[in-house]
Amino acid sequence: MSTFENFGLHQNIITAVHELGFETPTPIQSETIPHLMSSQQDIIATAQTGTGKTAAFGLPAIHLANPDNKNTQTLVLCPTRELCVQITRDLISYSKYLKGVNILAVYGGERIDSQIRALKKGAQIVVGTPGRTRDLINRKKLFVENIERVVLDEADEMLTSGFIEDIEFILSKTNPDRKTLLFSATMPGAILKLAKNYMKEYTTIQAKKE
Ligand code: AMP
């Protein structure tokens, strides 16, 4: 049976998730976390909300974040402001015993200047909606050239909400050596096309709802 201890995650992350009541990893966590910790391959995961996907990508992103480097290292894109806030809150709770790992939400409908000020202080993990993220990249306030991984969460929702162009723009500005992780409840042709155009060799993972 897989355990959080087996993944090689920082002990302070394990303590935080145990405190949240996570005793054993969910199936998608058991498949995704070891992969993110060791392999260079991209990932496409069929996963709905409720499968534990946030921790599946979030725990390795937090473990791999370098607190001594203030540059953005992981960018998570998601379709709505609510999801952005939720993911950010979850990641902050997983990282509460780690010093120097900053996680920031950037989304539209909120003043951009406070988000710019927060970005200036440095955030290793940025969780954004595609429109606002693109805007911040354009304004040269968010730098994604050296990013190590991009997570596309609820990719099908982002495409149906018309964010494809923003996503393509953002991916085109990132480091081509980045790792890309795509999570989606459904896998329509448009997602596979996006994967074909912007992802390298990838592993596919299917998650069942817990
Ligand atoms: P998500 O699919 O990421 O939205 O997670 C769904 C819910 O499951 C959230 O409330 C998480 O806090 C919770 N959760 C995630 N991983 C675990 C786990 N390993 N054990 C118990 N609960 C979990």
GROMACS .gro file of C-alpha atoms and ligand atoms in nm:
model
  233
    1MET     CA    1   0.000   0.000   0.000
    2SER     CA    2   0.134   0.344  -0.079
    3THR     CA    3   0.178   0.598   0.199
    4PHE     CA    4   0.270   0.965   0.199
    5GLU     CA    5   0.596   0.867   0.373
    6ASN     CA    6   0.700   0.651   0.074
    7PHE     CA    7   0.698   0.940  -0.171
    8GLY     CA    8   1.007   1.110  -0.031
    9LEU     CA    9   0.814   1.430   0.042
   10HIS     CA   10   0.951   1.676   0.297
   11GLN     CA   11   0.852   1.569   0.649
   12ASN     CA   12   0.686   1.907   0.712
   13ILE     CA   13   0.452   1.846   0.418
   14ILE     CA   14   0.364   1.500   0.550
   15THR     CA   15   0.290   1.646   0.894
   16ALA     CA   16   0.059   1.907   0.739
   17VAL     CA   17  -0.139   1.658   0.530
   18HIS     CA   18  -0.175   1.418   0.823
   19GLU     CA   19  -0.309   1.706   1.031
   20LEU     CA   20  -0.565   1.768   0.756
   21GLY     CA   21  -0.678   1.409   0.804
   22PHE     CA   22  -0.519   1.264   0.490
   23GLU     CA   23  -0.409   0.920   0.609
   24THR     CA   24  -0.341   0.741   0.285
   25PRO     CA   25  -0.293   0.880  -0.066
   26THR     CA   26  -0.587   0.865  -0.307
   27PRO     CA   27  -0.531   0.659  -0.628
   28ILE     CA   28  -0.443   0.965  -0.836
   29GLN     CA   29  -0.197   1.080  -0.570
   30SER     CA   30  -0.034   0.734  -0.564
   31GLU     CA   31   0.018   0.749  -0.939
   32THR     CA   32   0.100   1.115  -0.987
   33ILE     CA   33   0.323   1.203  -0.692
   34PRO     CA   34   0.604   0.948  -0.756
   35HIS     CA   35   0.594   1.040  -1.122
   36LEU     CA   36   0.636   1.411  -1.051
   37MET     CA   37   0.911   1.347  -0.799
   38SER     CA   38   1.127   1.145  -1.034
   39SER     CA   39   1.035   1.153  -1.401
   40GLN     CA   40   1.076   1.419  -1.666
   41GLN     CA   41   0.772   1.301  -1.859
   42ASP     CA   42   0.460   1.513  -1.890
   43ILE     CA   43   0.129   1.386  -1.751
   44ILE     CA   44  -0.227   1.381  -1.877
   45ALA     CA   45  -0.470   1.276  -1.605
   46THR     CA   46  -0.841   1.214  -1.639
   47ALA     CA   47  -0.957   1.335  -1.300
   48GLN     CA   48  -1.267   1.494  -1.157
   49THR     CA   49  -1.299   1.714  -0.852
   50GLY     CA   50  -1.307   1.497  -0.542
   51THR     CA   51  -1.028   1.264  -0.653
   52GLY     CA   52  -0.759   1.449  -0.457
   53LYS     CA   53  -0.600   1.597  -0.770
   54THR     CA   54  -0.504   1.923  -0.601
   55ALA     CA   55  -0.269   1.745  -0.362
   56ALA     CA   56  -0.156   1.515  -0.646
   57PHE     CA   57   0.006   1.806  -0.827
   58GLY     CA   58   0.035   2.037  -0.526
   59LEU     CA   59   0.245   1.827  -0.289
   60PRO     CA   60   0.529   1.767  -0.539
   61ALA     CA   61   0.515   2.131  -0.653
   62ILE     CA   62   0.557   2.241  -0.291
   63HIS     CA   63   0.828   1.982  -0.220
   64LEU     CA   64   1.025   2.088  -0.528
   65ALA     CA   65   0.985   2.464  -0.468
   66ASN     CA   66   1.314   2.630  -0.387
   67PRO     CA   67   1.257   2.881  -0.103
   68ASP     CA   68   1.590   3.052  -0.177
   69ASN     CA   69   1.478   3.136  -0.529
   70LYS     CA   70   1.196   3.390  -0.545
   71ASN     CA   71   1.120   3.325  -0.913
   72THR     CA   72   0.797   3.154  -1.009
   73GLN     CA   73   0.871   2.785  -1.047
   74THR     CA   74   0.521   2.637  -1.083
   75LEU     CA   75   0.227   2.796  -1.263
   76VAL     CA   76  -0.118   2.645  -1.211
   77LEU     CA   77  -0.388   2.758  -1.456
   78CYS     CA   78  -0.754   2.698  -1.373
   79PRO     CA   79  -1.086   2.821  -1.517
   80THR     CA   80  -1.245   3.027  -1.237
   81ARG     CA   81  -1.163   3.269  -0.963
   82GLU     CA   82  -1.332   3.039  -0.709
   83LEU     CA   83  -1.116   2.744  -0.809
   84CYS     CA   84  -0.809   2.965  -0.803
   85VAL     CA   85  -0.883   3.069  -0.445
   86GLN     CA   86  -0.963   2.711  -0.343
   87ILE     CA   87  -0.643   2.564  -0.492
   88THR     CA   88  -0.434   2.841  -0.336
   89ARG     CA   89  -0.594   2.784   0.004
   90ASP     CA   90  -0.528   2.409  -0.022
   91LEU     CA   91  -0.163   2.457  -0.127
   92ILE     CA   92  -0.105   2.706   0.156
   93SER     CA   93  -0.243   2.453   0.404
   94TYR     CA   94  -0.011   2.179   0.272
   95SER     CA   95   0.290   2.410   0.299
   96LYS     CA   96   0.214   2.567   0.635
   97TYR     CA   97   0.519   2.413   0.805
   98LEU     CA   98   0.761   2.512   0.528
   99LYS     CA   99   0.939   2.845   0.545
  100GLY     CA  100   0.984   3.067   0.241
  101VAL     CA  101   0.746   2.894  -0.002
  102ASN     CA  102   0.500   3.158  -0.122
  103ILE     CA  103   0.182   3.068  -0.307
  104LEU     CA  104  -0.019   3.339  -0.478
  105ALA     CA  105  -0.357   3.352  -0.652
  106VAL     CA  106  -0.400   3.588  -0.950
  107TYR     CA  107  -0.744   3.627  -1.107
  108GLY     CA  108  -0.964   3.881  -1.280
  109GLY     CA  109  -1.235   4.089  -1.116
  110GLU     CA  110  -0.989   4.199  -0.849
  111ARG     CA  111  -0.749   4.496  -0.854
  112ILE     CA  112  -0.436   4.407  -1.044
  113ASP     CA  113  -0.204   4.637  -0.846
  114SER     CA  114  -0.225   4.436  -0.523
  115GLN     CA  115  -0.147   4.119  -0.723
  116ILE     CA  116   0.150   4.299  -0.883
  117ARG     CA  117   0.279   4.402  -0.541
  118ALA     CA  118   0.249   4.044  -0.417
  119LEU     CA  119   0.431   3.914  -0.726
  120LYS     CA  120   0.717   4.158  -0.660
  121LYS     CA  121   0.775   3.992  -0.322
  122GLY     CA  122   0.820   3.662  -0.504
  123ALA     CA  123   0.590   3.359  -0.534
  124GLN     CA  124   0.736   3.020  -0.621
  125ILE     CA  125   0.386   2.892  -0.701
  126VAL     CA  126   0.132   3.109  -0.885
  127VAL     CA  127  -0.227   2.991  -0.933
  128GLY     CA  128  -0.406   3.195  -1.197
  129THR     CA  129  -0.698   3.226  -1.429
  130PRO     CA  130  -0.575   3.240  -1.792
  131GLY     CA  131  -0.686   3.598  -1.872
  132ARG     CA  132  -0.527   3.764  -1.570
  133THR     CA  133  -0.215   3.548  -1.597
  134ARG     CA  134  -0.171   3.654  -1.959
  135ASP     CA  135  -0.222   4.017  -1.862
  136LEU     CA  136   0.047   3.996  -1.591
  137ILE     CA  137   0.292   3.830  -1.832
  138ASN     CA  138   0.223   4.103  -2.089
  139ARG     CA  139   0.286   4.373  -1.830
  140LYS     CA  140   0.615   4.202  -1.742
  141LYS     CA  141   0.506   4.153  -1.384
  142LEU     CA  142   0.494   3.774  -1.397
  143PHE     CA  143   0.798   3.602  -1.545
  144VAL     CA  144   0.746   3.252  -1.679
  145GLU     CA  145   1.061   3.209  -1.891
  146ASN     CA  146   1.228   2.995  -1.627
  147ILE     CA  147   0.924   2.814  -1.502
  148GLU     CA  148   0.977   2.445  -1.422
  149ARG     CA  149   0.622   2.314  -1.445
  150VAL     CA  150   0.282   2.421  -1.568
  151VAL     CA  151  -0.037   2.259  -1.440
  152LEU     CA  152  -0.351   2.292  -1.652
  153ASP     CA  153  -0.632   2.214  -1.409
  154GLU     CA  154  -0.985   2.148  -1.535
  155ALA     CA  155  -0.847   2.184  -1.886
  156ASP     CA  156  -1.182   2.095  -2.049
  157GLU     CA  157  -1.355   2.374  -1.853
  158MET     CA  158  -1.085   2.621  -1.957
  159LEU     CA  159  -1.137   2.531  -2.323
  160THR     CA  160  -1.518   2.558  -2.308
  161SER     CA  161  -1.482   2.894  -2.131
  162GLY     CA  162  -1.288   3.021  -2.433
  163PHE     CA  163  -0.943   3.036  -2.272
  164ILE     CA  164  -0.760   2.838  -2.539
  165GLU     CA  165  -0.592   3.143  -2.691
  166ASP     CA  166  -0.477   3.269  -2.351
  167ILE     CA  167  -0.342   2.924  -2.262
  168GLU     CA  168  -0.152   2.898  -2.591
  169PHE     CA  169  -0.007   3.246  -2.540
  170ILE     CA  170   0.104   3.161  -2.184
  171LEU     CA  171   0.257   2.826  -2.285
  172SER     CA  172   0.442   2.993  -2.572
  173LYS     CA  173   0.612   3.227  -2.323
  174THR     CA  174   0.729   2.951  -2.090
  175ASN     CA  175   1.052   2.757  -2.093
  176PRO     CA  176   1.023   2.478  -2.355
  177ASP     CA  177   1.191   2.240  -2.108
  178ARG     CA  178   0.911   2.286  -1.856
  179LYS     CA  179   0.707   1.989  -1.746
  180THR     CA  180   0.336   2.008  -1.832
  181LEU     CA  181   0.064   1.839  -1.628
  182LEU     CA  182  -0.287   1.838  -1.766
  183PHE     CA  183  -0.588   1.745  -1.552
  184SER     CA  184  -0.930   1.718  -1.710
  185ALA     CA  185  -1.262   1.550  -1.627
  186THR     CA  186  -1.317   1.472  -1.995
  187MET     CA  187  -1.077   1.433  -2.287
  188PRO     CA  188  -1.236   1.589  -2.597
  189GLY     CA  189  -1.037   1.620  -2.919
  190ALA     CA  190  -0.945   1.982  -2.844
  191ILE     CA  191  -0.756   1.872  -2.531
  192LEU     CA  192  -0.564   1.606  -2.718
  193LYS     CA  193  -0.479   1.866  -2.983
  194LEU     CA  194  -0.351   2.102  -2.714
  195ALA     CA  195  -0.144   1.817  -2.572
  196LYS     CA  196  -0.006   1.729  -2.914
  197ASN     CA  197   0.094   2.089  -2.983
  198TYR     CA  198   0.235   2.183  -2.643
  199MET     CA  199   0.336   1.870  -2.456
  200LYS     CA  200   0.627   1.634  -2.485
  201GLU     CA  201   0.607   1.258  -2.445
  202TYR     CA  202   0.347   1.201  -2.176
  203THR     CA  203   0.209   0.940  -1.937
  204THR     CA  204  -0.168   0.903  -1.903
  205ILE     CA  205  -0.335   0.849  -1.568
  206GLN     CA  206  -0.701   0.770  -1.498
  207ALA     CA  207  -0.841   0.866  -1.160
  208LYS     CA  208  -1.155   0.728  -1.006
  209LYS     CA  209  -1.357   0.940  -0.770
  210GLU     CA  210  -1.288   0.848  -0.406
  211AMP     P1  211  -0.972   1.763  -0.483
  211AMP     O1  212  -1.012   1.655  -0.579
  211AMP     O2  213  -0.829   1.799  -0.493
  211AMP     O3  214  -1.064   1.881  -0.492
  211AMP     O4  215  -0.989   1.704  -0.334
  211AMP     C1  216  -1.113   1.661  -0.284
  211AMP     C2  217  -1.117   1.656  -0.132
  211AMP     O5  218  -1.043   1.544  -0.083
  211AMP     C3  219  -1.058   1.777  -0.064
  211AMP     O6  220  -1.146   1.817   0.038
  211AMP     C4  221  -0.927   1.729  -0.006
  211AMP     O7  222  -0.896   1.800   0.111
  211AMP     C5  223  -0.955   1.584   0.021
  211AMP     N1  224  -0.837   1.496   0.009
  211AMP     C6  225  -0.738   1.505  -0.083
  211AMP     N2  226  -0.648   1.406  -0.067
  211AMP     C7  227  -0.690   1.332   0.038
  211AMP     C8  228  -0.640   1.216   0.104
  211AMP     N3  229  -0.528   1.156   0.064
  211AMP     N4  230  -0.709   1.165   0.208
  211AMP     C9  231  -0.825   1.225   0.247
  211AMP     N5  232  -0.878   1.336   0.191
  211AMP    C10  233  -0.813   1.388   0.086
   0.00000   0.00000   0.00000
